[in-house]
């Protein structure tokens, strides 16, 4: 009787036995850095128990892994670090990357020099993958995302680019909720402060606003635009009041701009919400401490970062994940 050859165990089975990710098991196998002693010991024990013999071709490819990924933000350092949105994204991403034994490298890509350095990093495969955020239409970093051979995940769908992998929130649905809430409060002259017009997030939130106003049988006002900062929201609110002094409701595309709108309304002698009701988007800490406290659309920012990182770790490990849209919901406070 002929013996049936025993099936060789796979690296996935080693990882499962050791209780670690596939990428962590691969780095142990190739004596790569960035693996904790406990996980290294668990993987080596699983290899012995399963009598695992590595595939030499796969092992040669795996040695190219660096154990790190890049978070690429197309923005200037002062505005990025002043915005708590990005801090929450980083907190969420860090948890998922720690579970996958991957380190996070932050790359700000606003200047030509910084984009050259990023291009060199990606070309040399100095990271195993990259997450791109705050990308605008025709942004130079889009070319880098298209051309790189490392896996790329976008935080938010980029405008003008069909990204194969992204994690986004229901921007249009959330904006529709915000505007419908203003209308349900009896407001009939509702304006909007949009973000940067060459971003998909701004376009989606504007679509949601328009849909809600038109479905209510009303005429949407042309929006004013800001850059997602508090000063730009204040300036946009002033422009709205000058153009539409009868305004009785405002939806701002993020909480920072909504806070700026509240400041302008106070300075103009208009009471919130008696004269003008205001709704923001994000549910940042500023929404709770604003005066009055800000009604806003909650988006799961830490979950956005976590799912981006988890998706990227899966791509690095050879998986084929699907893009993801996270839900939003309205949080009513005193500004309406």
CSV table of C-alpha atoms in Angstrom, one decimal:
chain,number,residue,atom,x,y,z
A,1,UNK,CA,0.0,0.0,0.0
A,2,UNK,CA,1.4,3.4,-1.0
A,3,UNK,CA,1.6,6.0,1.7
A,4,UNK,CA,-0.3,9.2,0.9
A,5,UNK,CA,2.1,12.2,1.2
A,6,UNK,CA,1.3,14.4,4.2
A,7,UNK,CA,0.1,17.8,3.3
A,8,UNK,CA,2.5,20.5,4.3
A,9,UNK,CA,1.2,23.1,6.8
A,10,UNK,CA,0.8,26.7,5.5
A,11,UNK,CA,2.0,29.9,7.0
A,12,UNK,CA,-1.6,30.8,7.7
A,13,UNK,CA,-1.9,27.7,9.9
A,14,UNK,CA,1.3,28.6,11.7
A,15,UNK,CA,-0.1,32.1,12.4
A,16,UNK,CA,-3.3,30.7,13.6
A,17,UNK,CA,-1.6,28.2,15.9
A,18,UNK,CA,0.6,31.0,17.3
A,19,UNK,CA,-2.3,33.4,17.7
A,20,UNK,CA,-0.7,36.2,15.6
A,21,UNK,CA,-1.2,37.8,12.2
A,22,UNK,CA,0.1,36.2,9.0
A,23,UNK,CA,2.5,39.2,8.5
A,24,UNK,CA,3.9,38.8,12.0
A,25,UNK,CA,4.5,35.1,11.4
A,26,UNK,CA,6.2,35.9,8.1
A,27,UNK,CA,8.5,38.4,9.8
A,28,UNK,CA,9.5,35.9,12.5
A,29,UNK,CA,10.2,33.4,9.8
A,30,UNK,CA,12.5,35.8,8.1
A,31,UNK,CA,14.1,37.1,11.3
A,32,UNK,CA,12.8,40.6,10.6
A,33,UNK,CA,12.6,43.3,13.3
A,34,UNK,CA,9.4,44.8,14.9
A,35,UNK,CA,8.1,41.6,16.5
A,36,UNK,CA,7.7,41.3,20.2
A,37,UNK,CA,9.6,38.5,22.0
A,38,UNK,CA,6.4,36.8,23.1
A,39,UNK,CA,5.0,36.7,19.5
A,40,UNK,CA,8.4,35.5,18.2
A,41,UNK,CA,8.4,32.7,20.7
A,42,UNK,CA,4.8,31.7,19.9
A,43,UNK,CA,5.5,31.5,16.2
A,44,UNK,CA,8.7,29.5,16.6
A,45,UNK,CA,6.8,27.1,18.9
A,46,UNK,CA,4.1,26.7,16.2
A,47,UNK,CA,6.6,26.1,13.5
A,48,UNK,CA,8.1,23.2,15.6
A,49,UNK,CA,4.7,21.8,16.5
A,50,UNK,CA,3.5,21.8,12.9
A,51,UNK,CA,6.8,20.8,11.4
A,52,UNK,CA,6.4,23.7,9.0
A,53,UNK,CA,8.9,24.0,6.1
A,54,UNK,CA,8.9,27.5,4.5
A,55,UNK,CA,8.4,27.9,0.8
A,56,UNK,CA,11.7,29.4,-0.5
A,57,UNK,CA,10.0,31.6,-3.2
A,58,UNK,CA,7.5,33.1,-0.8
A,59,UNK,CA,10.3,33.6,1.8
A,60,UNK,CA,12.4,35.5,-0.7
A,61,UNK,CA,9.5,37.8,-1.3
A,62,UNK,CA,8.7,38.2,2.4
A,63,UNK,CA,12.2,39.4,3.2
A,64,UNK,CA,11.3,42.6,1.4
A,65,UNK,CA,8.8,43.5,4.1
A,66,UNK,CA,9.8,46.5,6.3
A,67,UNK,CA,7.3,46.2,9.1
A,68,UNK,CA,6.0,49.7,8.6
A,69,UNK,CA,3.4,51.6,6.7
A,70,UNK,CA,3.0,55.3,5.8
A,71,UNK,CA,0.1,57.6,6.6
A,72,UNK,CA,0.3,60.2,3.8
A,73,UNK,CA,-1.6,63.4,4.5
A,74,UNK,CA,-1.7,66.0,1.8
A,75,UNK,CA,-1.6,69.1,4.0
A,76,UNK,CA,0.6,71.5,5.8
A,77,UNK,CA,1.9,70.6,9.3
A,78,UNK,CA,0.4,73.5,11.3
A,79,UNK,CA,-3.2,72.9,10.0
A,80,UNK,CA,-2.8,69.1,10.3
A,81,UNK,CA,-1.6,69.1,13.9
A,82,UNK,CA,-4.1,71.7,15.0
A,83,UNK,CA,-7.0,69.6,13.8
A,84,UNK,CA,-8.1,66.9,16.3
A,85,UNK,CA,-9.7,65.0,13.4
A,86,UNK,CA,-6.4,63.7,12.3
A,87,UNK,CA,-5.3,62.9,15.9
A,88,UNK,CA,-8.3,60.6,16.2
A,89,UNK,CA,-7.5,58.9,12.9
A,90,UNK,CA,-4.0,58.2,14.1
A,91,UNK,CA,-5.2,56.8,17.4
A,92,UNK,CA,-7.6,54.4,15.5
A,93,UNK,CA,-5.0,53.4,13.0
A,94,UNK,CA,-2.3,52.7,15.6
A,95,UNK,CA,-4.5,50.1,17.4
A,96,UNK,CA,-5.0,48.1,14.2
A,97,UNK,CA,-1.3,48.4,13.2
A,98,UNK,CA,-0.2,47.2,16.6
A,99,UNK,CA,-2.3,44.1,16.2
A,100,UNK,CA,-0.6,43.5,12.9
A,101,UNK,CA,2.9,44.2,14.2
A,102,UNK,CA,3.3,47.2,11.8
A,103,UNK,CA,4.7,50.6,12.7
A,104,UNK,CA,3.3,53.9,11.5
A,105,UNK,CA,5.2,56.5,9.6
A,106,UNK,CA,3.6,59.9,9.2
A,107,UNK,CA,4.3,61.7,5.8
A,108,UNK,CA,3.1,65.2,5.2
A,109,UNK,CA,3.0,65.7,1.4
A,110,UNK,CA,2.1,69.4,0.9
A,111,UNK,CA,5.4,70.7,-0.6
A,112,UNK,CA,7.3,69.6,-3.7
A,113,UNK,CA,10.3,68.5,-1.6
A,114,UNK,CA,8.1,66.4,0.7
A,115,UNK,CA,6.4,64.7,-2.3
A,116,UNK,CA,9.9,63.9,-3.8
A,117,UNK,CA,10.9,62.2,-0.6
A,118,UNK,CA,7.6,60.3,-0.5
A,119,UNK,CA,8.2,59.2,-4.1
A,120,UNK,CA,11.6,57.9,-3.2
A,121,UNK,CA,10.3,56.1,-0.1
A,122,UNK,CA,7.6,54.3,-2.1
A,123,UNK,CA,9.9,53.6,-5.1
A,124,UNK,CA,12.4,51.9,-2.7
A,125,UNK,CA,9.6,50.0,-1.0
A,126,UNK,CA,10.7,51.6,2.3
A,127,UNK,CA,7.2,50.8,3.6
A,128,UNK,CA,4.9,47.8,3.1
A,129,UNK,CA,1.9,50.0,2.2
A,130,UNK,CA,0.4,53.4,2.5
A,131,UNK,CA,-2.8,55.2,3.6
A,132,UNK,CA,-3.6,58.4,1.9
A,133,UNK,CA,-5.8,61.1,3.4
A,134,UNK,CA,-7.0,64.7,2.6
A,135,UNK,CA,-6.3,64.2,-1.1
A,136,UNK,CA,-7.7,66.8,-3.4
A,137,UNK,CA,-8.7,66.5,-7.0
A,138,UNK,CA,-5.6,66.6,-9.3
A,139,UNK,CA,-3.4,66.4,-6.2
A,140,UNK,CA,0.2,65.5,-7.2
A,141,UNK,CA,0.2,62.7,-4.6
A,142,UNK,CA,-2.5,60.9,-6.6
A,143,UNK,CA,0.2,60.1,-9.2
A,144,UNK,CA,2.3,58.5,-6.5
A,145,UNK,CA,-0.7,56.4,-5.3
A,146,UNK,CA,-1.3,55.2,-8.9
A,147,UNK,CA,2.2,54.3,-9.7
A,148,UNK,CA,3.5,52.7,-6.5
A,149,UNK,CA,3.7,48.9,-6.2
A,150,UNK,CA,2.9,48.9,-2.5
A,151,UNK,CA,-0.7,48.5,-1.4
A,152,UNK,CA,-2.6,51.8,-0.9
A,153,UNK,CA,-5.8,52.5,1.0
A,154,UNK,CA,-7.5,55.9,0.9
A,155,UNK,CA,-9.2,57.5,3.9
A,156,UNK,CA,-12.2,59.0,2.1
A,157,UNK,CA,-12.8,58.5,-1.6
A,158,UNK,CA,-10.5,60.9,-3.5
A,159,UNK,CA,-12.2,63.2,-6.1
A,160,UNK,CA,-11.6,62.3,-9.7
A,161,UNK,CA,-9.9,58.9,-9.0
A,162,UNK,CA,-11.4,55.5,-8.8
A,163,UNK,CA,-9.6,54.2,-5.8
A,164,UNK,CA,-9.7,50.3,-5.5
A,165,UNK,CA,-9.6,50.4,-1.7
A,166,UNK,CA,-10.9,53.1,0.6
A,167,UNK,CA,-12.7,53.6,3.9
A,168,UNK,CA,-15.2,56.4,4.0
A,169,UNK,CA,-18.2,57.6,6.0
A,170,UNK,CA,-21.7,58.3,4.7
A,171,UNK,CA,-21.0,61.9,4.0
A,172,UNK,CA,-24.1,62.6,1.8
A,173,UNK,CA,-26.4,60.8,4.2
A,174,UNK,CA,-25.0,62.6,7.2
A,175,UNK,CA,-25.4,66.0,5.5
A,176,UNK,CA,-28.9,65.1,4.6
A,177,UNK,CA,-29.7,64.2,8.2
A,178,UNK,CA,-28.2,67.6,9.3
A,179,UNK,CA,-30.3,69.6,6.9
A,180,UNK,CA,-33.5,67.6,7.6
A,181,UNK,CA,-33.0,68.3,11.3
A,182,UNK,CA,-32.8,72.0,10.6
A,183,UNK,CA,-35.9,71.8,8.5
A,184,UNK,CA,-37.7,69.8,11.1
A,185,UNK,CA,-36.9,72.6,13.6
A,186,UNK,CA,-39.0,74.9,11.4
A,187,UNK,CA,-36.1,76.6,9.5
A,188,UNK,CA,-36.9,77.5,5.9
A,189,UNK,CA,-34.0,79.6,4.8
A,190,UNK,CA,-31.1,77.2,5.3
A,191,UNK,CA,-27.6,77.9,4.0
A,192,UNK,CA,-24.4,75.8,3.9
A,193,UNK,CA,-20.8,76.4,4.5
A,194,UNK,CA,-18.9,73.9,2.4
A,195,UNK,CA,-15.3,72.7,2.7
A,196,UNK,CA,-12.7,72.7,-0.1
A,197,UNK,CA,-14.6,72.4,-3.4
A,198,UNK,CA,-12.0,70.0,-5.0
A,199,UNK,CA,-12.5,67.3,-2.3
A,200,UNK,CA,-15.1,64.5,-2.6
A,201,UNK,CA,-16.1,64.9,1.1
A,202,UNK,CA,-17.2,68.5,0.4
A,203,UNK,CA,-19.1,67.5,-2.7
A,204,UNK,CA,-20.8,64.7,-1.0
A,205,UNK,CA,-21.9,66.8,1.9
A,206,UNK,CA,-23.2,69.5,-0.4
A,207,UNK,CA,-25.2,66.9,-2.3
A,208,UNK,CA,-26.8,65.8,0.9
A,209,UNK,CA,-27.7,69.4,1.8
A,210,UNK,CA,-29.2,70.1,-1.6
A,211,UNK,CA,-31.2,66.8,-1.7
A,212,UNK,CA,-32.8,67.6,1.7
A,213,UNK,CA,-33.7,71.2,0.8
A,214,UNK,CA,-35.1,70.3,-2.6
A,215,UNK,CA,-37.1,67.4,-1.3
A,216,UNK,CA,-38.7,69.8,1.2
A,217,UNK,CA,-39.9,71.9,-1.7
A,218,UNK,CA,-37.4,74.7,-1.0
A,219,UNK,CA,-34.7,76.4,-2.9
A,220,UNK,CA,-31.1,75.7,-1.8
A,221,UNK,CA,-28.8,78.8,-1.5
A,222,UNK,CA,-25.4,78.8,-3.2
A,223,UNK,CA,-22.9,77.7,-0.5
A,224,UNK,CA,-20.0,79.6,0.9
A,225,UNK,CA,-16.6,77.8,1.0
A,226,UNK,CA,-14.0,77.4,3.7
A,227,UNK,CA,-11.0,75.2,4.3
A,228,UNK,CA,-12.3,73.2,7.3
A,229,UNK,CA,-10.7,75.6,9.8
A,230,UNK,CA,-12.5,77.8,12.4
A,231,UNK,CA,-11.4,81.2,10.8
A,232,UNK,CA,-12.6,80.1,7.4
A,233,UNK,CA,-16.0,79.2,8.9
A,234,UNK,CA,-16.2,82.6,10.5
A,235,UNK,CA,-15.5,84.3,7.2
A,236,UNK,CA,-17.9,82.1,5.3
A,237,UNK,CA,-20.7,82.8,7.8
A,238,UNK,CA,-20.1,86.6,7.4
A,239,UNK,CA,-20.4,86.2,3.6
A,240,UNK,CA,-23.6,84.2,4.0
A,241,UNK,CA,-25.2,86.8,6.2
A,242,UNK,CA,-24.2,89.6,3.8
A,243,UNK,CA,-25.7,87.7,0.9
A,244,UNK,CA,-28.7,86.1,2.7
A,245,UNK,CA,-29.5,88.3,5.7
A,246,UNK,CA,-32.8,86.5,6.3
A,247,UNK,CA,-31.0,83.2,6.9
A,248,UNK,CA,-32.4,81.2,9.8
A,249,UNK,CA,-30.4,78.0,9.6
A,250,UNK,CA,-26.8,76.9,8.6
A,251,UNK,CA,-25.2,73.6,8.0
A,252,UNK,CA,-21.4,73.7,8.2
A,253,UNK,CA,-19.4,70.8,6.6
A,254,UNK,CA,-17.4,70.3,9.8
A,255,UNK,CA,-17.4,71.3,13.4
A,256,UNK,CA,-14.4,73.6,13.1
A,257,UNK,CA,-16.2,75.8,10.6
A,258,UNK,CA,-19.4,75.5,12.6
A,259,UNK,CA,-17.6,76.9,15.6
A,260,UNK,CA,-16.4,79.8,13.4
A,261,UNK,CA,-20.0,80.4,12.3
A,262,UNK,CA,-21.1,80.6,15.9
A,263,UNK,CA,-18.5,83.3,16.6
A,264,UNK,CA,-19.6,85.4,13.6
A,265,UNK,CA,-23.3,85.0,14.6
A,266,UNK,CA,-22.5,86.2,18.1
A,267,UNK,CA,-20.6,89.2,16.7
A,268,UNK,CA,-23.5,90.1,14.4
A,269,UNK,CA,-26.0,90.1,17.3
A,270,UNK,CA,-27.9,87.1,16.2
A,271,UNK,CA,-28.9,84.6,18.9
A,272,UNK,CA,-28.3,80.8,18.3
A,273,UNK,CA,-30.6,79.0,17.9
A,274,UNK,CA,-33.4,81.7,18.3
A,275,UNK,CA,-32.4,83.6,15.2
A,276,UNK,CA,-30.2,81.1,13.4
A,277,UNK,CA,-29.8,77.4,14.1
A,278,UNK,CA,-26.4,75.8,13.4
A,279,UNK,CA,-25.4,72.1,12.7
A,280,UNK,CA,-21.9,70.9,12.2
A,281,UNK,CA,-20.3,67.6,11.1
A,282,UNK,CA,-17.7,65.3,12.9
A,283,UNK,CA,-18.7,65.4,16.6
A,284,UNK,CA,-15.3,66.6,17.8
A,285,UNK,CA,-14.7,67.8,21.4
A,286,UNK,CA,-15.2,71.4,20.2
A,287,UNK,CA,-18.9,70.6,19.5
A,288,UNK,CA,-19.5,69.9,23.2
A,289,UNK,CA,-17.6,72.9,24.6
A,290,UNK,CA,-18.9,75.5,22.0
A,291,UNK,CA,-21.3,78.1,23.3
A,292,UNK,CA,-24.0,77.1,22.7
A,293,UNK,CA,-23.1,73.4,22.4
A,294,UNK,CA,-23.2,72.3,18.8
A,295,UNK,CA,-25.7,70.0,17.2
A,296,UNK,CA,-23.6,67.9,14.8
A,297,UNK,CA,-23.3,64.7,12.7
A,298,UNK,CA,-21.3,62.1,14.5
A,299,UNK,CA,-18.8,60.2,12.3
A,300,UNK,CA,-16.7,57.4,13.8
A,301,UNK,CA,-13.3,59.0,13.2
A,302,UNK,CA,-11.2,56.5,15.2
A,303,UNK,CA,-13.1,53.6,13.5
A,304,UNK,CA,-12.2,55.2,10.2
A,305,UNK,CA,-8.5,55.1,11.1
A,306,UNK,CA,-8.8,51.6,12.5
A,307,UNK,CA,-10.5,50.2,9.4
A,308,UNK,CA,-8.1,51.9,7.1
A,309,UNK,CA,-5.1,50.3,8.9
A,310,UNK,CA,-6.9,46.9,9.1
A,311,UNK,CA,-7.6,47.0,5.4
A,312,UNK,CA,-4.0,47.8,4.6
A,313,UNK,CA,-2.7,45.1,6.9
A,314,UNK,CA,-4.9,42.6,5.1
A,315,UNK,CA,-3.7,43.7,1.7
A,316,UNK,CA,0.0,43.4,2.8
A,317,UNK,CA,-0.9,39.9,4.0
A,318,UNK,CA,-2.2,38.9,0.6
A,319,UNK,CA,-6.0,39.4,1.3
A,320,UNK,CA,-8.4,41.1,-1.0
A,321,UNK,CA,-10.7,43.3,1.2
A,322,UNK,CA,-13.7,45.3,0.1
A,323,UNK,CA,-14.0,49.0,0.5
A,324,UNK,CA,-16.1,50.2,3.4
A,325,UNK,CA,-18.6,53.0,4.1
A,326,UNK,CA,-19.1,53.7,7.8
A,327,UNK,CA,-22.5,55.1,9.2
A,328,UNK,CA,-23.1,58.5,10.7
A,329,UNK,CA,-25.8,59.8,13.0
A,330,UNK,CA,-27.1,63.1,14.3
A,331,UNK,CA,-26.3,64.3,17.8
A,332,UNK,CA,-28.7,67.1,18.9
A,333,UNK,CA,-27.5,69.8,21.2
A,334,UNK,CA,-28.3,73.4,22.1
A,335,UNK,CA,-27.4,75.1,18.7
A,336,UNK,CA,-30.7,73.9,17.2
